[in-house]
Coordinates of C-alpha atoms and ligand atoms in Angstrom, one line a residue:
M1 CA -11.2 -53.8 -9.0
E2 CA -8.6 -52.3 -10.6
S3 CA -11.0 -49.5 -11.5
I4 CA -11.9 -48.9 -7.7
A5 CA -8.1 -49.1 -6.8
F6 CA -7.1 -46.4 -9.0
N7 CA -9.8 -44.5 -7.6
I8 CA -8.6 -45.1 -4.2
D9 CA -5.1 -44.1 -5.0
N10 CA -6.7 -41.1 -6.4
N11 CA -8.8 -40.0 -3.5
E12 CA -4.9 -40.7 -1.7
T13 CA -3.5 -38.6 -3.2
L14 CA -6.0 -35.8 -3.4
I15 CA -6.6 -35.6 0.3
K16 CA -2.3 -35.7 1.2
N17 CA -2.1 -32.8 -1.7
I18 CA -5.4 -30.7 0.3
Y19 CA -3.4 -31.8 3.6
L20 CA -0.6 -30.4 2.8
K21 CA -1.3 -27.1 1.1
K22 CA -3.2 -26.9 4.3
R23 CA 0.4 -27.2 6.4
V24 CA 2.0 -25.0 3.7
E25 CA -0.7 -22.0 4.0
T26 CA -0.9 -22.8 8.2
N27 CA 2.8 -22.3 7.7
M28 CA 2.9 -19.5 6.2
Q29 CA 0.3 -17.8 8.7
A30 CA 2.8 -18.9 11.6
N31 CA 5.6 -17.8 10.0
R32 CA 4.0 -13.9 9.4
K33 CA 2.6 -14.0 12.4
E34 CA 6.1 -15.1 13.9
E35 CA 7.6 -12.5 11.6
F36 CA 5.1 -10.2 13.0
N37 CA 6.3 -10.6 16.2
N38 CA 9.9 -10.7 16.5
L39 CA 9.2 -7.6 14.5
V40 CA 7.3 -6.3 18.3
T41 CA 10.1 -7.9 19.7
R42 CA 12.7 -6.1 17.8
V43 CA 11.3 -2.6 18.3
E44 CA 11.1 -3.5 21.8
A45 CA 14.4 -3.9 22.0
S46 CA 16.0 -0.8 20.6
F47 CA 13.7 1.2 22.1
E48 CA 15.1 0.1 25.2
S49 CA 18.9 0.0 23.8
H50 CA 18.7 4.0 23.2
F51 CA 15.9 5.3 26.0
K52 CA 17.6 3.0 28.6
H53 CA 13.8 2.4 30.0
Q54 CA 10.6 0.2 28.6
A55 CA 8.4 1.3 26.6
R56 CA 4.8 1.7 27.3
W57 CA 2.8 1.9 24.0
I58 CA 3.5 -0.4 20.6
A59 CA 1.8 0.9 17.8
T60 CA 1.5 -0.8 14.3
A61 CA 0.3 0.3 11.0
P62 CA 0.4 -1.8 7.8
G63 CA 1.3 -1.0 4.0
R64 CA -1.3 -1.2 1.3
V65 CA -1.0 -2.5 -2.4
N66 CA -3.7 -1.3 -5.4
L67 CA -5.2 -4.4 -7.0
I68 CA -6.7 -1.8 -9.1
G69 CA -7.5 1.8 -9.3
E70 CA -4.2 3.6 -9.9
H71 CA -3.8 8.1 -9.9
T72 CA -8.0 7.9 -9.6
D73 CA -7.7 8.6 -6.3
Y74 CA -7.4 12.5 -6.3
N75 CA -9.4 12.9 -9.4
G76 CA -12.9 11.8 -6.9
G77 CA -13.0 8.2 -8.4
F78 CA -12.9 4.1 -6.8
V79 CA -9.6 2.7 -5.9
F80 CA -9.6 -0.7 -4.6
P81 CA -6.6 -1.5 -2.4
M82 CA -5.9 -3.6 0.5
A83 CA -3.7 -3.4 3.7
I84 CA -0.9 -6.4 3.6
E85 CA 0.7 -8.3 5.9
R86 CA 4.0 -5.9 5.9
N87 CA 3.9 -3.0 8.8
I88 CA 6.0 -0.3 10.8
V89 CA 5.8 -0.8 14.4
L90 CA 6.3 2.3 17.1
A91 CA 7.5 1.6 21.1
A92 CA 7.0 4.9 22.9
D93 CA 6.9 6.3 26.3
E94 CA 6.6 9.8 27.9
R95 CA 10.2 11.2 28.9
E96 CA 10.4 11.0 33.0
G97 CA 9.2 14.2 34.8
A98 CA 8.7 16.2 31.1
P99 CA 6.3 18.7 31.7
Y100 CA 4.0 19.9 29.3
G101 CA 5.1 22.8 27.1
N102 CA 7.9 23.2 25.1
T103 CA 8.8 19.2 24.1
E104 CA 10.6 17.5 22.3
I105 CA 10.5 14.5 20.6
T106 CA 13.6 12.1 20.0
I107 CA 12.9 10.2 17.0
Y108 CA 15.4 6.2 16.6
S109 CA 14.6 4.6 13.2
E110 CA 16.5 1.4 13.4
N111 CA 15.7 1.3 9.5
L112 CA 17.7 3.8 8.7
R113 CA 19.8 4.0 12.3
D114 CA 19.1 7.1 13.1
K115 CA 18.6 9.1 15.6
Q116 CA 16.8 12.9 15.0
T117 CA 14.9 15.4 17.3
L118 CA 12.1 17.5 16.7
K119 CA 10.7 20.1 19.5
I120 CA 7.5 21.8 19.9
V121 CA 7.6 25.7 20.8
N122 CA 4.9 27.1 20.8
N123 CA 2.4 24.6 20.2
T124 CA 4.5 24.6 16.6
I125 CA 6.6 22.2 15.4
A126 CA 8.5 23.3 12.1
K127 CA 10.0 21.1 9.4
T128 CA 13.2 19.9 9.1
G129 CA 13.6 18.5 5.5
E130 CA 14.6 15.4 7.0
W131 CA 12.7 11.7 7.2
T132 CA 11.1 13.3 10.2
D133 CA 8.3 15.4 8.3
Y134 CA 6.1 12.4 8.4
I135 CA 6.4 12.4 12.0
A136 CA 6.7 16.0 12.6
G137 CA 3.3 16.5 10.4
I138 CA 1.1 14.2 12.2
F139 CA 2.0 16.1 15.7
A140 CA 0.9 19.3 14.0
G141 CA -2.1 17.7 12.7
F142 CA -2.9 17.1 16.5
L143 CA -1.5 20.1 17.9
N144 CA -3.8 21.9 16.1
L145 CA -6.7 19.7 17.4
G146 CA -5.6 21.4 20.8
V147 CA -3.6 18.4 22.2
K148 CA -0.6 19.1 25.0
F149 CA 2.4 17.0 24.3
K150 CA 5.5 15.9 27.3
S151 CA 8.8 14.8 25.9
L152 CA 8.6 12.1 23.8
D153 CA 11.1 9.2 23.1
I154 CA 10.2 7.1 20.3
A155 CA 11.5 4.4 18.0
L156 CA 10.9 2.7 15.0
D157 CA 11.3 -0.2 12.7
G158 CA 9.3 -1.9 9.7
D159 CA 9.6 -4.1 7.2
V160 CA 7.7 -1.9 4.2
S161 CA 10.1 -0.7 1.5
I162 CA 11.0 1.8 1.4
G163 CA 10.1 4.3 -1.2
G164 CA 8.5 0.4 -2.9
G165 CA 5.4 1.6 -4.1
L166 CA 3.8 0.0 -1.0
S167 CA 3.1 3.3 1.0
S168 CA 6.2 3.0 3.7
S169 CA 5.2 6.5 3.9
A170 CA 1.7 5.8 5.1
A171 CA 2.1 3.5 7.1
L172 CA 4.8 5.7 8.8
E173 CA 2.2 8.6 9.6
V174 CA -0.6 6.0 10.5
S175 CA 1.7 5.0 13.1
V176 CA 2.4 8.1 14.8
A177 CA -1.6 8.7 14.3
T178 CA -1.7 5.3 16.0
L179 CA 0.4 6.4 19.2
L180 CA -0.9 10.1 19.7
E181 CA -4.7 8.8 19.8
A182 CA -3.2 6.6 22.8
V183 CA -0.8 8.8 24.3
A184 CA -3.0 12.1 24.0
G185 CA -6.4 9.6 24.8
K186 CA -8.3 11.1 22.4
T187 CA -9.2 8.9 19.7
L188 CA -10.1 10.0 16.8
S189 CA -12.7 8.2 13.8
P190 CA -10.9 6.5 10.9
I191 CA -11.7 9.3 8.5
E192 CA -10.5 11.8 10.6
K193 CA -7.3 9.9 11.0
V194 CA -6.9 9.4 7.0
L195 CA -8.2 13.5 6.6
L196 CA -4.9 14.2 9.5
C197 CA -2.9 11.2 7.8
Q198 CA -2.7 12.7 4.6
K199 CA -2.8 16.9 5.5
A200 CA 0.6 16.0 7.1
E201 CA 1.7 14.4 3.8
H202 CA 0.5 17.6 1.8
D203 CA 2.9 19.6 4.8
Y204 CA 5.2 18.8 5.8
P205 CA 7.4 16.2 3.2
G206 CA 5.0 18.5 0.7
V207 CA 3.8 15.5 -1.5
P208 CA 0.7 16.2 -2.9
C209 CA -1.0 12.4 -2.3
G210 CA -4.4 10.9 -2.5
I211 CA -6.4 9.2 0.3
M212 CA -5.8 6.4 -0.9
D213 CA -2.8 5.0 0.8
Q214 CA -3.6 6.4 4.6
F215 CA -7.6 5.2 4.2
A216 CA -5.7 1.6 3.5
S217 CA -3.4 2.0 6.1
V218 CA -6.3 2.6 9.2
N219 CA -9.7 0.5 7.1
G220 CA -7.1 -2.7 6.6
K221 CA -9.9 -5.4 6.7
K222 CA -8.0 -8.8 6.8
D223 CA -9.5 -10.8 3.9
H224 CA -11.2 -7.7 2.3
L225 CA -10.3 -5.2 -0.5
L226 CA -11.5 -2.5 -0.1
L227 CA -13.6 -0.7 -2.8
L228 CA -13.1 3.1 -1.8
D229 CA -14.9 5.8 -3.2
C230 CA -12.9 8.8 -3.1
E231 CA -15.6 11.2 -3.7
S232 CA -17.9 10.2 -1.1
Q233 CA -14.9 8.7 1.6
Q234 CA -17.2 5.7 1.6
A235 CA -15.8 2.1 0.9
E236 CA -17.4 -1.1 0.9
A237 CA -15.4 -4.4 2.4
V238 CA -15.3 -7.0 -0.7
P239 CA -14.2 -10.7 0.9
F240 CA -10.9 -12.1 -0.9
T241 CA -10.9 -15.5 1.1
S242 CA -9.9 -17.8 -1.7
D243 CA -7.2 -19.9 -0.7
Q244 CA -6.9 -20.8 -4.5
Y245 CA -5.3 -17.5 -5.0
S246 CA -2.6 -15.0 -3.9
I247 CA -1.6 -11.8 -4.0
L248 CA 2.1 -11.8 -5.2
I249 CA 3.6 -8.9 -4.8
I250 CA 7.1 -8.1 -6.9
D251 CA 9.7 -5.1 -5.9
S252 CA 11.8 -4.2 -9.2
N253 CA 14.3 -2.3 -6.8
V254 CA 14.0 0.3 -8.7
K255 CA 13.3 3.3 -5.7
H256 CA 11.5 5.7 -7.0
S257 CA 10.8 9.4 -6.2
L258 CA 7.0 10.7 -5.6
A259 CA 7.8 13.8 -4.2
S260 CA 10.3 14.6 -7.3
G261 CA 7.7 16.3 -9.3
A262 CA 5.9 13.8 -11.8
Y263 CA 3.2 12.9 -9.1
G264 CA 2.1 16.8 -9.2
K265 CA 2.3 17.3 -12.6
R266 CA 0.0 14.5 -13.4
R267 CA -2.2 16.2 -10.9
T268 CA -1.9 19.8 -12.9
E269 CA -2.9 17.7 -15.8
C270 CA -5.3 16.5 -14.4
E271 CA -6.7 20.0 -13.8
V272 CA -6.5 21.0 -17.0
A273 CA -8.4 18.2 -18.1
T274 CA -11.5 19.0 -15.9
E275 CA -11.2 22.8 -16.7
I276 CA -11.8 22.5 -20.2
L277 CA -15.0 19.5 -19.8
N278 CA -16.0 22.2 -17.6
V279 CA -16.6 19.3 -14.7
S280 CA -15.7 19.5 -11.1
T281 CA -13.4 16.3 -11.5
L282 CA -12.3 14.0 -13.8
R283 CA -16.1 11.8 -11.5
Q284 CA -17.4 13.4 -13.4
A285 CA -16.3 13.5 -17.1
S286 CA -17.3 10.2 -19.2
M287 CA -15.4 9.4 -22.1
V288 CA -18.2 10.8 -24.8
K289 CA -17.6 13.6 -23.3
L290 CA -14.2 13.5 -23.9
E291 CA -14.2 13.1 -27.5
E292 CA -16.3 15.0 -28.2
N293 CA -14.3 17.6 -26.8
A294 CA -10.8 16.1 -28.4
N295 CA -10.4 18.6 -30.2
K296 CA -10.1 21.5 -27.1
M297 CA -7.0 19.8 -25.6
D298 CA -3.3 18.9 -25.8
P299 CA -3.2 15.7 -26.6
V300 CA -1.0 14.8 -23.8
I301 CA -4.3 15.9 -22.1
F302 CA -6.0 13.2 -23.4
R303 CA -4.3 10.2 -22.7
R304 CA -4.3 11.7 -19.2
A305 CA -8.0 11.9 -18.9
R306 CA -8.7 8.8 -20.9
H307 CA -6.5 7.0 -18.2
V308 CA -8.7 7.9 -15.5
I309 CA -11.8 8.0 -16.8
G310 CA -11.2 4.3 -18.1
E311 CA -9.7 3.5 -14.9
I312 CA -12.7 4.7 -12.8
K313 CA -14.8 2.2 -14.6
R314 CA -12.4 -0.5 -14.9
T315 CA -12.7 -0.9 -11.3
E316 CA -16.0 -0.5 -10.5
Q317 CA -16.1 -3.2 -13.3
A318 CA -12.5 -5.4 -10.9
A319 CA -14.7 -5.2 -8.1
V320 CA -18.0 -6.8 -9.8
A321 CA -16.1 -9.1 -11.1
M322 CA -14.4 -10.1 -8.0
K323 CA -17.4 -10.4 -5.8
A324 CA -18.8 -12.8 -8.8
G325 CA -15.2 -15.4 -8.9
D326 CA -15.3 -13.8 -12.6
W327 CA -11.2 -14.0 -12.1
A328 CA -10.6 -14.0 -16.2
T329 CA -12.1 -10.5 -15.7
V330 CA -10.5 -9.4 -12.8
G331 CA -7.5 -10.5 -15.0
N332 CA -8.3 -8.6 -18.1
L333 CA -8.5 -5.1 -16.7
M334 CA -5.5 -5.6 -14.3
L335 CA -3.5 -5.8 -17.5
A336 CA -5.6 -3.0 -19.3
S337 CA -4.5 -1.0 -16.1
H338 CA -1.4 -1.4 -16.5
Y339 CA -1.1 -0.7 -20.3
S340 CA -3.1 2.5 -20.0
L341 CA -0.6 3.7 -16.8
R342 CA 2.1 2.6 -19.6
D343 CA 0.8 4.3 -22.9
D344 CA -1.7 6.9 -21.2
Y345 CA -0.7 8.2 -18.2
E346 CA 3.0 6.9 -19.3
V347 CA 3.9 6.5 -15.2
S348 CA 5.7 3.0 -15.5
C349 CA 9.4 2.2 -16.8
K350 CA 11.1 -0.2 -17.8
E351 CA 11.6 -2.5 -15.2
L352 CA 7.7 -2.6 -14.6
D353 CA 6.8 -3.6 -17.8
I354 CA 9.4 -6.2 -17.7
L355 CA 7.6 -7.8 -14.5
V356 CA 4.5 -7.8 -15.9
E357 CA 6.2 -9.2 -19.6
L358 CA 7.0 -12.0 -17.8
T359 CA 4.8 -12.5 -15.1
M360 CA 1.7 -12.9 -18.1
E361 CA 4.3 -15.2 -20.2
L362 CA 5.4 -17.4 -17.3
G363 CA 1.7 -17.6 -15.8
E364 CA -0.1 -18.4 -18.7
A365 CA 0.5 -21.9 -18.8
K366 CA 0.1 -21.4 -14.4
G367 CA -3.2 -20.1 -14.9
V368 CA -2.0 -16.5 -13.7
V369 CA -4.8 -14.0 -13.4
G370 CA -3.6 -10.9 -14.4
T371 CA -0.7 -8.3 -13.7
R372 CA 0.1 -5.0 -13.6
M373 CA 2.6 -2.5 -11.4
T374 CA 0.7 -0.9 -8.8
G375 CA 1.1 2.9 -6.8
G376 CA 2.1 5.9 -7.9
G377 CA 5.2 4.2 -10.1
F378 CA 8.2 5.3 -11.9
G379 CA 9.3 1.9 -10.7
G380 CA 8.1 0.4 -7.5
C381 CA 6.3 -3.1 -7.6
T382 CA 3.6 -5.0 -9.4
V383 CA 1.4 -6.4 -7.9
S384 CA -0.7 -9.7 -9.4
V385 CA -3.3 -12.3 -9.0
V386 CA -1.7 -16.2 -9.3
P387 CA -2.9 -19.6 -7.9
T388 CA -1.2 -20.1 -4.8
S389 CA -0.3 -23.8 -5.8
E390 CA 1.7 -21.7 -8.5
V391 CA 3.9 -19.5 -6.6
D392 CA 7.3 -20.7 -6.0
D393 CA 7.5 -22.2 -9.4
L394 CA 6.6 -18.2 -10.8
I395 CA 8.4 -16.5 -7.8
A396 CA 11.8 -18.9 -9.1
G397 CA 11.1 -18.3 -13.2
V398 CA 10.3 -14.2 -12.6
S399 CA 13.3 -13.5 -10.4
Q400 CA 15.5 -15.4 -13.0
R401 CA 14.6 -14.0 -16.0
Y402 CA 14.2 -10.6 -14.3
T403 CA 17.6 -10.5 -13.6
E404 CA 18.9 -11.7 -16.8
K405 CA 17.1 -8.9 -18.4
T406 CA 18.2 -6.2 -16.0
G407 CA 20.8 -7.1 -14.0
I408 CA 18.6 -6.1 -11.0
E409 CA 17.8 -9.2 -8.1
P410 CA 13.8 -8.5 -7.3
A411 CA 12.4 -8.9 -4.0
M412 CA 9.0 -11.0 -3.8
F413 CA 6.4 -12.5 -1.4
I414 CA 2.8 -12.9 -0.9
T415 CA 0.2 -11.4 1.1
R416 CA -3.1 -11.7 2.3
P417 CA -5.1 -8.4 3.0
A418 CA -4.4 -7.8 7.1
E419 CA -6.3 -5.4 9.7
G420 CA -5.7 -1.7 8.9
A421 CA -3.6 -0.1 12.3
R422 CA -3.4 -0.4 15.6
M423 CA -2.3 -0.5 19.8
I424 CA -0.9 -3.8 20.6
Ligands
GLA501 C1 0.4 6.9 -4.3 C2 -0.4 8.4 -3.8 C3 -1.8 8.0 -4.0 C4 -1.9 7.5 -5.3 C5 -1.4 6.7 -5.7 C6 -2.0 6.1 -7.2 O1 0.6 5.9 -4.3 O2 0.6 8.2 -2.6 O3 -3.2 8.5 -3.3 O4 -2.8 8.3 -5.4 O5 0.1 6.8 -5.9 O6 -2.7 5.9 -7.9

């Protein structure tokens, strides 16, 4: 009798736990939905208060996080990102009675509390050196396609932290491109849109980025990561549906600027390696070939190429392991990626290394799968795969220890893979 009673108790506890867990998850989803709806309402209100009429179009695009495959996109390699539940939202309308031709675009950013006006003169739009260059570049892309614009008013706001390594710039570009598709009545194919946004970032703010960020923001798929082959520009959606694990993003709150030169320098170093190895991209090189040519190159160039060639392999392996539910392998590959970015590619920093160390230290007993820096580096965020049931404890523990060690308060949130850009 006793043992039956014990089992019944156990079952009840189990059912209660499953019920509670489901409720927490449903609450999290409901909260995210509510936060997003609030963001949309705020942007609409901001539009009305600054431009004194109602917005006609609402567009949104998400930021992204990359699980593995860092600094491989501009080397023709694999990346494994997903869109996150953090977005930029735009509200817009054409100005009353505004003719086509010499046109003004007025933009108010709630995040920056700043209003700027761009001018389109003779079908061209000038660079200003301001944050609006990310927007001007997208207009330039559409002007090149022969689109004509009337004067437009735009209000924007978002919850993708600016310069935090979660692609706030790609989210801004892609949200503007999505808006302009609606304004112009011209739908681009997803890859045309990605490439237009990437070109805008190259030509206007002048950041020589790869295609990962824009691709994830355009093509994000709920509950899926995207295994993107940056050579063929084709992606495979890999399911991430397990409730057991969550994606935890920790912002070191140390900011970096990719435009500041280090990113471009890494690209140039990779080009030097491809020349010495006589390949078109590092995707075409193997570790054996690199070793054979080691004596022909500077040790720094050797280490840069070793990171890229190794990281491309790790990314393919991580996708295979995730499909097989082999989380231990996914975690080992994430850690190997971090150490390679820290030691060979030298794009990590003290704060990111501390976050990785703390997450693994505190996470070992809690079944943390893996963690690493994510994005361009020199600050920004780490990405971790953690058991959903341990999220609260981990957030509290890592947060306290990180602040003790660095004097900086980190920001943290969990996210599921989200949908890409769309009109609302
Ligand atoms: C930035 C760039 C991307 C990519 C990453 C590093 O986010 O915009 O194209 O190169 O850095 O993986």
